[in-house]
Each structure stands twice: as C-alpha cells, then as structure tokens.
Amino acid sequence: MDGFTAWLLQHATDQGSTGELARKAAADPGWPEGPDRLQTFTDHLERGGATRTALQDLTDAWIRYASR
C-alpha cells in the first residue's frame, strides 16, 4: 500500500486532527486505498455522514500529504 492511505496511517499515533483521522481510517474496513485523489476520500467520508469538521480535517491532511 502506498499513497495517501499509507502516509495517513503513519500518523496514527499523532496528537491532533491528522492522528484522529488516521485512527478512524485504520478502524474503517471500507477505507479506500485509491485512487490517490482527495475526492476519493471525500466521497467515502460523505457517504458515511461525515461532519464539516471531519471533511476539513481530511483536506488539511491531504494538503500536508501533497506538500511533502
């Protein structure tokens, strides 16, 4: 596994919103492994009824991932 999901799971022990998102992703058997586009993960969270805060946390994590 590589891409965003792999990057995110490396942050599962972090404090803050990225770590929280990573722990949720790790516990979610349906978490997408690709394609490696922000919309893939946004769609998944929206289908699960994610809050605006959760979607913003995803976007913030994506920006960190993309800027590495």
PDB file of C-alpha atoms in Angstrom:
ATOM      1  CA  MET A   1       0.000   0.000   0.000  1.00  0.00           C
ATOM      2  CA  ASP A   2       1.271   3.469  -0.825  1.00  0.00           C
ATOM      3  CA  GLY A   3      -0.147   6.908  -1.438  1.00  0.00           C
ATOM      4  CA  PHE A   4      -2.330   8.906   0.892  1.00  0.00           C
ATOM      5  CA  THR A   5      -3.662   5.999   2.933  1.00  0.00           C
ATOM      6  CA  ALA A   6      -0.167   4.714   3.708  1.00  0.00           C
ATOM      7  CA  TRP A   7       1.000   8.220   4.587  1.00  0.00           C
ATOM      8  CA  LEU A   8      -2.041   8.815   6.779  1.00  0.00           C
ATOM      9  CA  LEU A   9      -1.673   5.555   8.689  1.00  0.00           C
ATOM     10  CA  GLN A  10       1.885   6.531   9.605  1.00  0.00           C
ATOM     11  CA  HIS A  11       0.323   9.343  11.663  1.00  0.00           C
ATOM     12  CA  ALA A  12      -1.995   7.156  13.745  1.00  0.00           C
ATOM     13  CA  THR A  13      -0.117   7.960  16.953  1.00  0.00           C
ATOM     14  CA  ASP A  14      -0.038  11.714  16.325  1.00  0.00           C
ATOM     15  CA  GLN A  15      -1.999  14.066  18.503  1.00  0.00           C
ATOM     16  CA  GLY A  16      -4.473  16.338  16.755  1.00  0.00           C
ATOM     17  CA  SER A  17      -6.775  16.037  13.806  1.00  0.00           C
ATOM     18  CA  THR A  18      -4.440  14.131  11.479  1.00  0.00           C
ATOM     19  CA  GLY A  19      -3.856  11.457  14.087  1.00  0.00           C
ATOM     20  CA  GLU A  20      -7.564  11.230  14.800  1.00  0.00           C
ATOM     21  CA  LEU A  21      -8.332  10.853  11.094  1.00  0.00           C
ATOM     22  CA  ALA A  22      -5.607   8.219  10.795  1.00  0.00           C
ATOM     23  CA  ARG A  23      -7.080   6.195  13.649  1.00  0.00           C
ATOM     24  CA  LYS A  24     -10.539   6.382  12.081  1.00  0.00           C
ATOM     25  CA  ALA A  25      -9.116   5.264   8.737  1.00  0.00           C
ATOM     26  CA  ALA A  26      -7.289   2.360  10.379  1.00  0.00           C
ATOM     27  CA  ALA A  27     -10.505   1.210  12.052  1.00  0.00           C
ATOM     28  CA  ASP A  28     -12.606   1.562   8.886  1.00  0.00           C
ATOM     29  CA  PRO A  29     -12.573  -1.668   6.841  1.00  0.00           C
ATOM     30  CA  GLY A  30     -14.001   0.225   3.868  1.00  0.00           C
ATOM     31  CA  TRP A  31     -11.401   2.997   3.875  1.00  0.00           C
ATOM     32  CA  PRO A  32     -10.281   3.439   0.256  1.00  0.00           C
ATOM     33  CA  GLU A  33      -6.758   2.587  -0.788  1.00  0.00           C
ATOM     34  CA  GLY A  34      -7.120   4.514  -4.017  1.00  0.00           C
ATOM     35  CA  PRO A  35      -7.295   6.074  -6.427  1.00  0.00           C
ATOM     36  CA  ASP A  36      -4.989   8.574  -4.810  1.00  0.00           C
ATOM     37  CA  ARG A  37      -7.191  11.649  -5.198  1.00  0.00           C
ATOM     38  CA  LEU A  38      -8.691  13.826  -2.491  1.00  0.00           C
ATOM     39  CA  GLN A  39     -12.153  13.293  -3.980  1.00  0.00           C
ATOM     40  CA  THR A  40     -11.881   9.524  -3.394  1.00  0.00           C
ATOM     41  CA  PHE A  41     -11.552  10.049   0.352  1.00  0.00           C
ATOM     42  CA  THR A  42     -14.014  12.936   0.492  1.00  0.00           C
ATOM     43  CA  ASP A  43     -16.662  10.796  -1.199  1.00  0.00           C
ATOM     44  CA  HIS A  44     -16.042   7.985   1.281  1.00  0.00           C
ATOM     45  CA  LEU A  45     -16.423  10.278   4.285  1.00  0.00           C
ATOM     46  CA  GLU A  46     -19.512  11.962   2.841  1.00  0.00           C
ATOM     47  CA  ARG A  47     -21.175   8.574   2.264  1.00  0.00           C
ATOM     48  CA  GLY A  48     -20.538   7.864   5.941  1.00  0.00           C
ATOM     49  CA  GLY A  49     -22.194  11.104   7.036  1.00  0.00           C
ATOM     50  CA  ALA A  50     -19.016  12.972   7.956  1.00  0.00           C
ATOM     51  CA  THR A  51     -19.244  16.374   9.577  1.00  0.00           C
ATOM     52  CA  ARG A  52     -17.811  19.518   8.022  1.00  0.00           C
ATOM     53  CA  THR A  53     -15.047  19.358  10.590  1.00  0.00           C
ATOM     54  CA  ALA A  54     -14.100  15.824   9.525  1.00  0.00           C
ATOM     55  CA  LEU A  55     -14.057  16.880   5.878  1.00  0.00           C
ATOM     56  CA  GLN A  56     -11.868  19.871   6.741  1.00  0.00           C
ATOM     57  CA  ASP A  57      -9.527  17.601   8.706  1.00  0.00           C
ATOM     58  CA  LEU A  58      -9.264  15.401   5.618  1.00  0.00           C
ATOM     59  CA  THR A  59      -8.480  18.398   3.424  1.00  0.00           C
ATOM     60  CA  ASP A  60      -5.849  19.637   5.877  1.00  0.00           C
ATOM     61  CA  ALA A  61      -4.237  16.187   6.000  1.00  0.00           C
ATOM     62  CA  TRP A  62      -4.297  15.984   2.200  1.00  0.00           C
ATOM     63  CA  ILE A  63      -2.501  19.335   1.945  1.00  0.00           C
ATOM     64  CA  ARG A  64       0.190  18.074   4.331  1.00  0.00           C
ATOM     65  CA  TYR A  65       0.484  14.869   2.285  1.00  0.00           C
ATOM     66  CA  ALA A  66       0.652  16.674  -1.050  1.00  0.00           C
ATOM     67  CA  SER A  67       3.269  19.153   0.157  1.00  0.00           C
ATOM     68  CA  ARG A  68       5.734  16.547   1.416  1.00  0.00           C
TER      69      ARG A  68
END
